mmCIF file of C-alpha atoms and ligand atoms in Angstrom:
data_model
loop_
_atom_site.group_PDB
_atom_site.id
_atom_site.type_symbol
_atom_site.label_atom_id
_atom_site.label_comp_id
_atom_site.label_asym_id
_atom_site.label_seq_id
_atom_site.Cartn_x
_atom_site.Cartn_y
_atom_site.Cartn_z
ATOM 1 C CA MET A 111 7.942 -29.810 5.910
ATOM 2 C CA ASN A 112 4.357 -30.433 4.990
ATOM 3 C CA LYS A 113 3.218 -27.267 2.940
ATOM 4 C CA ASP A 114 0.318 -28.333 1.292
ATOM 5 C CA LYS A 115 -1.819 -28.006 4.163
ATOM 6 C CA GLN A 116 -2.799 -24.060 3.478
ATOM 7 C CA MET A 117 -5.038 -23.392 0.948
ATOM 8 C CA TYR A 118 -3.911 -22.788 -2.469
ATOM 9 C CA THR A 119 -4.544 -18.926 -2.979
ATOM 10 C CA GLY A 120 -1.478 -18.058 -4.792
ATOM 11 C CA LYS A 121 1.880 -19.503 -6.620
ATOM 12 C CA ARG A 122 4.568 -19.495 -4.320
ATOM 13 C CA PHE A 123 8.568 -19.355 -5.116
ATOM 14 C CA ASP A 124 10.118 -22.649 -3.569
ATOM 15 C CA ILE A 125 12.281 -21.155 -0.617
ATOM 16 C CA THR A 126 11.505 -21.111 2.804
ATOM 17 C CA ILE A 127 12.272 -17.973 4.378
ATOM 18 C CA GLU A 128 13.178 -17.884 8.384
ATOM 19 C CA LYS A 129 15.176 -14.977 9.572
ATOM 20 C CA GLY A 130 15.733 -11.283 8.044
ATOM 21 C CA LYS A 131 18.064 -8.759 9.200
ATOM 22 C CA GLY A 132 17.878 -5.115 7.639
ATOM 23 C CA THR A 133 17.161 -5.126 3.677
ATOM 24 C CA TYR A 134 18.467 -9.169 3.519
ATOM 25 C CA VAL A 135 16.622 -12.255 4.537
ATOM 26 C CA TYR A 136 17.643 -16.154 4.701
ATOM 27 C CA ASP A 137 16.292 -19.171 4.080
ATOM 28 C CA VAL A 138 16.217 -22.302 6.282
ATOM 29 C CA ASP A 139 19.667 -23.680 4.411
ATOM 30 C CA GLY A 140 21.012 -19.993 5.427
ATOM 31 C CA ARG A 141 21.073 -19.026 2.008
ATOM 32 C CA GLU A 142 21.075 -14.928 1.838
ATOM 33 C CA TYR A 143 18.798 -12.674 -0.314
ATOM 34 C CA LEU A 144 18.519 -9.245 -0.693
ATOM 35 C CA ASP A 145 15.075 -8.122 -0.338
ATOM 36 C CA PHE A 146 13.711 -5.755 -2.603
ATOM 37 C CA THR A 147 9.754 -6.726 -1.604
ATOM 38 C CA ALA A 148 9.620 -5.880 2.081
ATOM 39 C CA GLY A 149 6.885 -8.129 2.223
ATOM 40 C CA TYR A 150 4.734 -6.163 0.071
ATOM 41 C CA ALA A 151 5.651 -2.712 1.021
ATOM 42 C CA VAL A 152 5.219 -3.515 4.268
ATOM 43 C CA ASN A 153 9.094 -3.846 6.227
ATOM 44 C CA ALA A 154 9.161 -0.011 5.995
ATOM 45 C CA LEU A 155 12.366 -0.282 8.390
ATOM 46 C CA GLY A 156 13.697 -3.389 7.352
ATOM 47 C CA HIS A 157 13.529 -6.976 8.987
ATOM 48 C CA CYS A 158 14.124 -7.040 12.916
ATOM 49 C CA ASN A 159 14.866 -3.308 13.566
ATOM 50 C CA GLU A 160 15.977 -2.886 17.000
ATOM 51 C CA ILE A 161 14.034 0.005 17.624
ATOM 52 C CA MET A 162 10.613 -2.165 16.645
ATOM 53 C CA ILE A 163 12.136 -5.291 18.687
ATOM 54 C CA ASN A 164 12.444 -2.697 21.694
ATOM 55 C CA ALA A 165 8.713 -1.313 21.158
ATOM 56 C CA LEU A 166 7.379 -4.781 20.829
ATOM 57 C CA GLU A 167 9.134 -6.092 23.864
ATOM 58 C CA GLU A 168 8.731 -3.389 26.458
ATOM 59 C CA GLN A 169 4.919 -3.231 25.358
ATOM 60 C CA SER A 170 4.886 -7.116 25.693
ATOM 61 C CA ARG A 171 5.456 -6.590 29.464
ATOM 62 C CA LYS A 172 2.503 -4.066 29.898
ATOM 63 C CA ILE A 173 -0.367 -6.022 28.098
ATOM 64 C CA PHE A 174 -0.863 -7.958 24.545
ATOM 65 C CA HIS A 175 -4.659 -6.889 24.072
ATOM 66 C CA ILE A 176 -7.634 -5.233 25.626
ATOM 67 C CA SER A 177 -10.979 -4.570 24.117
ATOM 68 C CA ASP A 178 -12.490 -0.926 22.817
ATOM 69 C CA ILE A 179 -14.714 -1.040 25.941
ATOM 70 C CA VAL A 180 -11.501 0.822 27.642
ATOM 71 C CA TRP A 181 -8.715 3.280 26.768
ATOM 72 C CA ASN A 182 -5.590 2.183 26.147
ATOM 73 C CA PRO A 183 -2.482 4.794 26.092
ATOM 74 C CA ILE A 184 -0.153 3.477 23.094
ATOM 75 C CA GLN A 185 -3.620 3.111 21.369
ATOM 76 C CA THR A 186 -4.083 6.835 22.025
ATOM 77 C CA LYS A 187 -0.941 8.208 21.337
ATOM 78 C CA LEU A 188 -0.761 6.149 17.964
ATOM 79 C CA ALA A 189 -4.180 7.558 16.941
ATOM 80 C CA ASN A 190 -3.653 11.276 17.952
ATOM 81 C CA PHE A 191 0.088 11.401 16.136
ATOM 82 C CA LEU A 192 -1.757 10.151 13.109
ATOM 83 C CA VAL A 193 -4.983 12.868 13.446
ATOM 84 C CA GLU A 194 -2.077 15.391 13.924
ATOM 85 C CA LYS A 195 0.100 14.685 10.774
ATOM 86 C CA SER A 196 -2.858 13.771 8.284
ATOM 87 C CA GLY A 197 -4.749 17.068 9.166
ATOM 88 C CA MET A 198 -7.766 14.730 9.424
ATOM 89 C CA ASP A 199 -10.498 14.869 12.003
ATOM 90 C CA SER A 200 -10.598 11.308 13.018
ATOM 91 C CA ILE A 201 -9.268 7.626 12.590
ATOM 92 C CA PHE A 202 -10.647 3.846 13.225
ATOM 93 C CA ILE A 203 -7.351 1.656 13.628
ATOM 94 C CA GLY A 204 -8.007 -1.954 12.825
ATOM 95 C CA ASN A 205 -6.130 -4.859 11.435
ATOM 96 C CA SER A 206 -5.280 -4.761 7.582
ATOM 97 C CA GLY A 207 -5.690 -2.898 4.278
ATOM 98 C CA SER A 208 -8.741 -4.769 3.421
ATOM 99 C CA GLU A 209 -10.413 -3.760 6.621
ATOM 100 C CA ALA A 210 -9.339 -0.372 6.722
ATOM 101 C CA ILE A 211 -11.542 -0.092 2.943
ATOM 102 C CA GLU A 212 -14.188 -1.911 4.371
ATOM 103 C CA GLY A 213 -14.682 0.643 6.983
ATOM 104 C CA ALA A 214 -14.269 3.514 4.561
ATOM 105 C CA ILE A 215 -16.967 1.883 2.214
ATOM 106 C CA LYS A 216 -19.296 1.525 5.461
ATOM 107 C CA LEU A 217 -18.892 5.144 5.942
ATOM 108 C CA ALA A 218 -19.416 6.183 2.532
ATOM 109 C CA LYS A 219 -22.555 4.488 2.264
ATOM 110 C CA LYS A 220 -23.526 6.002 5.350
ATOM 111 C CA TYR A 221 -22.503 9.313 4.260
ATOM 112 C CA GLY A 222 -24.991 8.307 0.788
ATOM 113 C CA ASN A 223 -28.141 7.152 3.160
ATOM 114 C CA THR A 224 -27.713 10.436 5.323
ATOM 115 C CA VAL A 225 -27.447 12.844 2.288
ATOM 116 C CA SER A 226 -29.812 11.332 -0.281
ATOM 117 C CA GLU A 227 -33.468 11.407 0.647
ATOM 118 C CA ASN A 228 -34.686 8.512 -1.741
ATOM 119 C CA LYS A 229 -31.626 6.345 -0.479
ATOM 120 C CA ASP A 230 -30.128 5.612 -3.983
ATOM 121 C CA LYS A 231 -26.752 7.117 -3.372
ATOM 122 C CA TYR A 232 -25.060 4.399 -3.030
ATOM 123 C CA GLU A 233 -22.694 3.749 -6.403
ATOM 124 C CA ILE A 234 -19.037 3.320 -5.632
ATOM 125 C CA VAL A 235 -16.905 4.390 -8.536
ATOM 126 C CA SER A 236 -12.987 3.090 -8.299
ATOM 127 C CA MET A 237 -10.361 2.697 -11.032
ATOM 128 C CA VAL A 238 -9.573 -0.069 -13.624
ATOM 129 C CA ASN A 239 -6.660 -1.808 -12.575
ATOM 130 C CA ALA A 240 -6.977 -0.570 -9.135
ATOM 131 C CA PHE A 241 -6.251 -3.159 -5.964
ATOM 132 C CA HIS A 242 -8.483 -2.602 -3.179
ATOM 133 C CA GLY A 243 -8.253 -5.912 -1.113
ATOM 134 C CA ARG A 244 -9.696 -9.422 -0.545
ATOM 135 C CA ALA A 245 -12.623 -9.036 1.679
ATOM 136 C CA VAL A 246 -16.104 -8.788 -0.163
ATOM 137 C CA GLY A 247 -16.481 -4.954 -0.269
ATOM 138 C CA SER A 248 -12.931 -4.412 -1.342
ATOM 139 C CA THR A 249 -13.084 -7.125 -4.050
ATOM 140 C CA SER A 250 -16.381 -5.487 -5.310
ATOM 141 C CA ILE A 251 -14.155 -2.097 -6.020
ATOM 142 C CA THR A 252 -10.830 -4.063 -7.290
ATOM 143 C CA GLY A 253 -10.718 -2.901 -10.767
ATOM 144 C CA LYS A 254 -9.532 -6.126 -12.241
ATOM 145 C CA GLU A 255 -12.309 -8.993 -13.446
ATOM 146 C CA LYS A 256 -9.841 -11.692 -12.677
ATOM 147 C CA TYR A 257 -10.197 -10.840 -8.856
ATOM 148 C CA ARG A 258 -14.137 -10.731 -8.843
ATOM 149 C CA LYS A 259 -15.552 -12.980 -11.588
ATOM 150 C CA SER A 260 -15.859 -15.956 -9.210
ATOM 151 C CA PHE A 261 -17.368 -14.045 -6.242
ATOM 152 C CA LYS A 262 -20.309 -12.826 -7.848
ATOM 153 C CA PRO A 263 -22.600 -10.909 -7.297
ATOM 154 C CA LEU A 264 -20.813 -8.511 -5.350
ATOM 155 C CA LEU A 265 -21.525 -4.921 -4.067
ATOM 156 C CA PRO A 266 -24.238 -3.280 -6.033
ATOM 157 C CA GLY A 267 -23.294 -0.180 -7.804
ATOM 158 C CA SER A 268 -19.747 -0.724 -8.022
ATOM 159 C CA LYS A 269 -18.237 0.784 -11.123
ATOM 160 C CA ASN A 270 -14.639 1.252 -12.563
ATOM 161 C CA SER A 271 -13.237 4.061 -14.557
ATOM 162 C CA PRO A 272 -9.853 4.500 -16.102
ATOM 163 C CA ILE A 273 -7.227 6.395 -14.339
ATOM 164 C CA ASN A 274 -6.194 9.926 -15.535
ATOM 165 C CA ASP A 275 -9.463 9.885 -17.868
ATOM 166 C CA ILE A 276 -11.240 13.007 -16.511
ATOM 167 C CA ASP A 277 -13.805 12.381 -19.636
ATOM 168 C CA ALA A 278 -14.704 8.978 -18.471
ATOM 169 C CA LEU A 279 -14.581 10.136 -14.995
ATOM 170 C CA GLN A 280 -17.238 13.097 -15.463
ATOM 171 C CA GLU A 281 -19.216 10.384 -17.448
ATOM 172 C CA ALA A 282 -19.102 7.700 -14.472
ATOM 173 C CA MET A 283 -19.970 10.165 -11.572
ATOM 174 C CA SER A 284 -23.498 11.480 -10.751
ATOM 175 C CA GLU A 285 -25.878 12.054 -7.527
ATOM 176 C CA LYS A 286 -26.202 8.685 -7.288
ATOM 177 C CA VAL A 287 -22.540 7.990 -6.027
ATOM 178 C CA CYS A 288 -21.258 7.962 -2.712
ATOM 179 C CA ALA A 289 -17.816 7.928 -3.032
ATOM 180 C CA LEU A 290 -14.858 7.597 -5.155
ATOM 181 C CA VAL A 291 -12.053 5.692 -4.791
ATOM 182 C CA ILE A 292 -8.535 6.387 -5.919
ATOM 183 C CA GLU A 293 -4.993 4.923 -5.277
ATOM 184 C CA PRO A 294 -2.917 7.962 -5.568
ATOM 185 C CA ILE A 295 -0.177 5.709 -7.123
ATOM 186 C CA GLN A 296 -1.556 2.298 -8.419
ATOM 187 C CA GLY A 297 0.868 -0.675 -6.669
ATOM 188 C CA GLU A 298 -0.551 -3.746 -7.565
ATOM 189 C CA GLY A 299 -2.105 -2.676 -10.945
ATOM 190 C CA GLY A 300 2.022 -1.684 -12.082
ATOM 191 C CA ILE A 301 2.833 1.557 -10.471
ATOM 192 C CA VAL A 302 1.025 3.911 -12.542
ATOM 193 C CA SER A 303 0.567 7.448 -10.978
ATOM 194 C CA SER A 304 -2.314 9.440 -11.114
ATOM 195 C CA THR A 305 -1.806 13.178 -12.723
ATOM 196 C CA PRO A 306 -2.237 15.834 -10.237
ATOM 197 C CA GLU A 307 -4.914 17.111 -13.029
ATOM 198 C CA PHE A 308 -6.914 14.158 -12.886
ATOM 199 C CA LEU A 309 -6.854 14.155 -8.614
ATOM 200 C CA LYS A 310 -7.793 17.825 -8.766
ATOM 201 C CA ALA A 311 -10.610 16.792 -11.306
ATOM 202 C CA ALA A 312 -11.658 13.775 -8.641
ATOM 203 C CA ARG A 313 -11.874 16.196 -6.113
ATOM 204 C CA ASP A 314 -14.101 18.716 -8.114
ATOM 205 C CA LEU A 315 -16.345 15.914 -9.237
ATOM 206 C CA CYS A 316 -16.580 14.728 -5.699
ATOM 207 C CA ASP A 317 -17.773 18.397 -4.515
ATOM 208 C CA LYS A 318 -20.065 18.815 -7.484
ATOM 209 C CA TYR A 319 -21.908 15.606 -6.700
ATOM 210 C CA ASP A 320 -21.653 15.561 -3.133
ATOM 211 C CA ALA A 321 -19.575 12.507 -2.926
ATOM 212 C CA LEU A 322 -16.506 11.264 -0.625
ATOM 213 C CA LEU A 323 -13.363 10.978 -2.334
ATOM 214 C CA ILE A 324 -11.399 8.152 -0.577
ATOM 215 C CA PHE A 325 -7.654 7.696 -0.947
ATOM 216 C CA ASP A 326 -6.191 3.931 -0.912
ATOM 217 C CA GLU A 327 -2.409 4.882 0.056
ATOM 218 C CA ILE A 328 -2.108 1.361 1.694
ATOM 219 C CA GLN A 329 0.785 0.756 -0.600
ATOM 220 C CA CYS A 330 1.837 4.452 -1.448
ATOM 221 C CA GLY A 331 1.425 6.415 1.939
ATOM 222 C CA MET A 332 3.394 5.708 4.981
ATOM 223 C CA GLY A 333 6.845 7.513 3.557
ATOM 224 C CA ARG A 334 6.828 5.020 0.432
ATOM 225 C CA ILE A 335 6.754 8.059 -1.625
ATOM 226 C CA GLY A 336 8.907 10.392 0.645
ATOM 227 C CA GLU A 337 5.792 11.560 2.030
ATOM 228 C CA LEU A 338 3.898 10.444 5.335
ATOM 229 C CA PHE A 339 0.997 10.451 2.622
ATOM 230 C CA ALA A 340 0.752 10.416 -0.583
ATOM 231 C CA TYR A 341 -1.764 13.112 -0.701
ATOM 232 C CA ASP A 342 0.755 15.642 0.041
ATOM 233 C CA PHE A 343 2.651 14.825 -2.823
ATOM 234 C CA PHE A 344 -0.144 15.620 -5.256
ATOM 235 C CA GLY A 345 -1.469 18.680 -3.393
ATOM 236 C CA VAL A 346 -5.046 17.288 -3.396
ATOM 237 C CA LYS A 347 -6.803 16.169 -0.191
ATOM 238 C CA PRO A 348 -9.251 13.225 0.165
ATOM 239 C CA ASP A 349 -12.554 13.001 2.801
ATOM 240 C CA ILE A 350 -11.163 9.871 3.927
ATOM 241 C CA VAL A 351 -7.976 7.707 3.729
ATOM 242 C CA CYS A 352 -7.111 4.311 4.018
ATOM 243 C CA ILE A 353 -3.328 3.346 5.352
ATOM 244 C CA ALA A 354 -1.987 -0.114 6.473
ATOM 245 C CA LYS A 355 1.169 -2.155 4.848
ATOM 246 C CA GLY A 356 4.427 0.298 5.715
ATOM 247 C CA LEU A 357 2.206 1.402 8.923
ATOM 248 C CA GLY A 358 3.293 -1.516 11.322
ATOM 249 C CA GLY A 359 6.225 -2.017 9.647
ATOM 250 C CA GLY A 360 5.573 -6.032 9.549
ATOM 251 C CA PHE A 361 3.225 -6.210 12.596
ATOM 252 C CA PRO A 362 -0.272 -6.370 11.003
ATOM 253 C CA ILE A 363 -2.480 -2.980 11.386
ATOM 254 C CA GLY A 364 -4.413 -0.918 8.832
ATOM 255 C CA ALA A 365 -6.646 2.320 9.457
ATOM 256 C CA PHE A 366 -8.628 4.966 8.090
ATOM 257 C CA LEU A 367 -8.432 8.581 8.839
ATOM 258 C CA SER A 368 -11.981 10.827 7.869
ATOM 259 C CA ASN A 369 -12.403 14.631 7.840
ATOM 260 C CA LYS A 370 -15.136 15.994 10.022
ATOM 261 C CA LYS A 371 -17.682 15.669 6.888
ATOM 262 C CA ALA A 372 -17.479 12.292 6.490
ATOM 263 C CA ASN A 373 -17.000 10.947 10.059
ATOM 264 C CA LEU A 374 -20.702 9.559 10.710
ATOM 265 C CA PHE A 375 -20.090 6.677 12.649
ATOM 266 C CA GLN A 376 -22.314 6.684 15.670
ATOM 267 C CA PRO A 377 -21.515 4.046 18.295
ATOM 268 C CA GLY A 378 -22.601 0.794 17.210
ATOM 269 C CA ASP A 379 -21.761 1.380 13.791
ATOM 270 C CA HIS A 380 -18.363 -0.122 13.432
ATOM 271 C CA GLY A 381 -15.982 -2.260 15.282
ATOM 272 C CA THR A 382 -13.547 -4.843 15.964
ATOM 273 C CA THR A 383 -11.957 -6.957 18.141
ATOM 274 C CA PHE A 384 -8.250 -6.963 17.554
ATOM 275 C CA GLY A 385 -8.161 -3.493 15.856
ATOM 276 C CA GLY A 386 -5.799 -1.120 17.970
ATOM 277 C CA ASN A 387 -4.371 -4.148 19.457
ATOM 278 C CA PRO A 388 -1.263 -2.301 22.058
ATOM 279 C CA LEU A 389 1.281 -4.157 20.654
ATOM 280 C CA ALA A 390 0.474 -3.461 17.216
ATOM 281 C CA CYS A 391 0.111 0.120 17.723
ATOM 282 C CA ALA A 392 3.461 0.301 19.921
ATOM 283 C CA VAL A 393 5.617 -1.179 16.940
ATOM 284 C CA SER A 394 3.379 1.480 14.540
ATOM 285 C CA TYR A 395 4.117 4.288 16.808
ATOM 286 C CA ALA A 396 7.315 3.478 16.936
ATOM 287 C CA VAL A 397 8.102 2.801 12.941
ATOM 288 C CA MET A 398 5.963 6.017 12.599
ATOM 289 C CA GLN A 399 8.576 8.272 14.386
ATOM 290 C CA GLU A 400 11.187 7.089 12.698
ATOM 291 C CA VAL A 401 9.578 7.444 8.873
ATOM 292 C CA SER A 402 7.799 10.666 9.581
ATOM 293 C CA LYS A 403 11.067 12.261 10.162
ATOM 294 C CA GLU A 404 11.854 15.303 7.584
ATOM 295 C CA ASN A 405 15.460 13.618 6.924
ATOM 296 C CA PHE A 406 14.007 9.966 6.626
ATOM 297 C CA LEU A 407 11.465 11.266 3.999
ATOM 298 C CA GLU A 408 13.842 13.382 2.047
ATOM 299 C CA GLY A 409 16.208 10.471 1.972
ATOM 300 C CA VAL A 410 13.344 7.898 0.471
ATOM 301 C CA LYS A 411 12.947 10.417 -2.231
ATOM 302 C CA GLU A 412 16.471 10.696 -2.859
ATOM 303 C CA LYS A 413 17.299 6.856 -2.879
ATOM 304 C CA GLY A 414 14.308 7.049 -5.374
ATOM 305 C CA GLU A 415 16.047 9.332 -7.541
ATOM 306 C CA TYR A 416 19.234 7.557 -7.313
ATOM 307 C CA PHE A 417 17.757 4.349 -8.375
ATOM 308 C CA LYS A 418 16.199 5.641 -11.620
ATOM 309 C CA GLY A 419 19.759 7.142 -12.297
ATOM 310 C CA LYS A 420 22.004 4.319 -11.517
ATOM 311 C CA PHE A 421 19.530 1.964 -13.600
ATOM 312 C CA ALA A 422 19.576 4.073 -16.732
ATOM 313 C CA GLN A 423 23.451 4.229 -16.228
ATOM 314 C CA LYS A 424 23.732 0.598 -15.776
ATOM 315 C CA THR A 425 21.514 -0.625 -18.604
ATOM 316 C CA GLU A 426 23.263 1.995 -21.153
ATOM 317 C CA GLY A 427 23.995 -0.034 -24.558
ATOM 318 C CA ILE A 428 21.951 -3.006 -23.679
ATOM 319 C CA ASP A 429 19.579 -4.272 -26.056
ATOM 320 C CA PHE A 430 16.679 -3.792 -23.820
ATOM 321 C CA GLU A 431 13.998 -1.678 -23.716
ATOM 322 C CA TYR A 432 12.049 -0.542 -20.307
ATOM 323 C CA GLU A 433 10.048 2.501 -19.003
ATOM 324 C CA ILE A 434 11.069 2.980 -14.741
ATOM 325 C CA ARG A 435 8.074 4.650 -13.036
ATOM 326 C CA GLY A 436 6.888 5.762 -9.465
ATOM 327 C CA GLU A 437 8.260 7.945 -6.820
ATOM 328 C CA GLY A 438 10.599 7.462 -3.872
ATOM 329 C CA LEU A 439 10.853 3.493 -3.396
ATOM 330 C CA LEU A 440 7.740 2.642 -5.023
ATOM 331 C CA LEU A 441 8.973 2.185 -8.480
ATOM 332 C CA GLY A 442 7.815 -0.051 -11.732
ATOM 333 C CA ILE A 443 9.996 -1.215 -14.375
ATOM 334 C CA ASP A 444 7.958 -1.615 -17.535
ATOM 335 C CA ILE A 445 9.936 -4.220 -19.557
ATOM 336 C CA GLY A 446 6.605 -4.472 -21.890
ATOM 337 C CA LYS A 447 6.238 -8.340 -21.399
ATOM 338 C CA SER A 448 5.511 -10.798 -18.293
ATOM 339 C CA PRO A 449 8.190 -10.376 -15.830
ATOM 340 C CA SER A 450 8.494 -13.489 -14.318
ATOM 341 C CA GLU A 451 11.267 -15.113 -16.207
ATOM 342 C CA LEU A 452 13.231 -11.477 -15.026
ATOM 343 C CA VAL A 453 11.760 -12.445 -11.275
ATOM 344 C CA ASN A 454 13.081 -15.906 -11.448
ATOM 345 C CA GLN A 455 16.540 -15.016 -12.764
ATOM 346 C CA CYS A 456 16.645 -12.212 -10.091
ATOM 347 C CA ILE A 457 15.841 -14.554 -7.409
ATOM 348 C CA LYS A 458 18.386 -17.098 -8.611
ATOM 349 C CA ASN A 459 20.859 -14.420 -8.801
ATOM 350 C CA GLY A 460 20.055 -13.706 -4.910
ATOM 351 C CA LEU A 461 17.690 -10.581 -5.270
ATOM 352 C CA LEU A 462 13.925 -11.365 -3.936
ATOM 353 C CA ILE A 463 11.726 -9.237 -6.201
ATOM 354 C CA ILE A 464 8.138 -9.567 -7.594
ATOM 355 C CA GLY A 465 6.303 -8.172 -10.440
ATOM 356 C CA ALA A 466 2.988 -5.851 -10.581
ATOM 357 C CA GLY A 467 0.634 -5.518 -13.435
ATOM 358 C CA ASP A 468 1.124 -7.415 -16.328
ATOM 359 C CA THR A 469 4.752 -6.219 -17.265
ATOM 360 C CA VAL A 470 6.368 -4.771 -14.473
ATOM 361 C CA LEU A 471 9.418 -5.320 -12.448
ATOM 362 C CA ARG A 472 8.529 -4.166 -8.622
ATOM 363 C CA VAL A 473 10.979 -2.189 -6.752
ATOM 364 C CA ILE A 474 9.816 -1.825 -3.101
ATOM 365 C CA PRO A 475 12.610 -2.799 -0.777
ATOM 366 C CA PRO A 476 12.557 -1.384 2.838
ATOM 367 C CA LEU A 477 12.874 2.298 2.915
ATOM 368 C CA THR A 478 15.660 1.996 5.090
ATOM 369 C CA VAL A 479 17.693 0.508 2.328
ATOM 370 C CA SER A 480 21.282 1.734 1.693
ATOM 371 C CA LYS A 481 22.714 3.220 -1.652
ATOM 372 C CA GLU A 482 25.313 0.270 -1.562
ATOM 373 C CA GLU A 483 22.246 -2.188 -1.539
ATOM 374 C CA LEU A 484 20.396 -0.494 -4.262
ATOM 375 C CA ASP A 485 23.558 -0.782 -6.226
ATOM 376 C CA LYS A 486 23.823 -4.231 -5.481
ATOM 377 C CA GLY A 487 20.267 -4.964 -6.334
ATOM 378 C CA ILE A 488 20.593 -2.880 -9.430
ATOM 379 C CA ASP A 489 23.714 -4.964 -10.538
ATOM 380 C CA ILE A 490 21.447 -8.397 -10.055
ATOM 381 C CA ILE A 491 18.635 -7.020 -11.912
ATOM 382 C CA VAL A 492 21.122 -6.114 -15.054
ATOM 383 C CA LYS A 493 23.067 -9.226 -14.730
ATOM 384 C CA SER A 494 19.540 -11.320 -14.912
ATOM 385 C CA ILE A 495 18.420 -8.867 -17.805
ATOM 386 C CA LYS A 496 21.407 -9.810 -19.731
ATOM 387 C CA GLU A 497 21.389 -13.679 -19.059
ATOM 388 C CA ILE A 498 17.670 -13.808 -20.039
ATOM 389 C CA ILE A 499 18.233 -11.935 -23.631
ATOM 390 C CA LYS A 500 21.222 -13.968 -24.578
HETATM 391 C C1 PLP B 223 -2.219 -4.407 -0.137
HETATM 392 C C2 PLP B 223 -3.144 -3.745 -0.568
HETATM 393 C C3 PLP B 223 -4.526 -3.508 0.232
HETATM 394 C C4 PLP B 223 -5.193 -4.752 0.784
HETATM 395 O O1 PLP B 223 -4.718 -4.562 2.351
HETATM 396 P P1 PLP B 223 -4.514 -5.867 2.841
HETATM 397 O O2 PLP B 223 -3.896 -5.808 4.138
HETATM 398 O O3 PLP B 223 -3.779 -6.992 1.990
HETATM 399 O O4 PLP B 223 -5.615 -6.244 2.807
HETATM 400 C C5 PLP B 223 -5.748 -2.603 -0.196
HETATM 401 N N1 PLP B 223 -4.993 -1.401 -1.078
HETATM 402 C C6 PLP B 223 -4.076 -1.437 -1.544
HETATM 403 C C7 PLP B 223 -3.544 -0.223 -2.589
HETATM 404 C C8 PLP B 223 -2.882 -2.241 -1.382
HETATM 405 O O5 PLP B 223 -1.800 -2.028 -1.752
#
């Protein structure tokens, strides 16, 4: 197989995955891997879940695609469900996380243009180490220079402030700011959680300067931390929330929801060809019915605590320092140095896993992972640690 014709945008492991079932994936030679990556926290219900297969098959016999000049029942159903669950006013359904962020940025810019007389309310403050996507707007507000440096000039007025530093945020905010964008728990940045006090201060500062508070819950939302919306965990409500990844459980879809104040779009302001695609909406609706169940979300929290406890127990007496962070099944094991050697060793031992930030091993299995599978994953991580510290 010639693998060289795709643009080289990142290093891949020399593994070719052909199939998956539940928490396992299989390469072209039939080798089995336990999957603790879930395709970057996407496969919420695991691989090839029957619920999703049925939803996709059923919808594929009705219609694949129809444009936004008409309505579609499953699209309306998903939209209404998410609006109701979020307590927001309205939703725009697109295709990816980046596209959700782009839409939110446009809404924020329009808000700035609408409320400011001299049209100078266009700055966007986001967090150091935040990750918001790969389109030009989302790259502009991503908090890592390595993702931005080759693409300048980016959006003017994009500024970063460190997470959980209220003084710095006070400094960064002003009347010129139209939006403050925060991942309640930074994923890519190394599983770094905001404190509730910080988010509360962020809310207050947005109110003070008449700026929109935007939460990027693309990784931490949709049940990943045991709440459908991460803001319910922190008790601070944004004006706009962006979602994607787990929303489709593996079918590409993203969306942003807005409260009444922020929703200033008029006909012609925004659009998408594929967004709200009936196949995507059907799968997403089926996934969301499962994930939003009270006992499902409780299970995610419980499994997260189980992992933390069991990992601590299994690493007792090993000469290995780490800190474990995160909520639910968005967990990070900070080992204080590059995790790449440990990642490679885990993969050798049959566990597909990735890093986050500079020093963190990221644990983001399907939300349907069983305790036995968590045990198995922990055993492989611990075995791999022992092998590399030898
Ligand atoms: C993955 C991710 C994005 C970008 O989503 P894409 O679907 O890759 O465009 C944005 N924000 C966060 C927090 C993410 O984890």
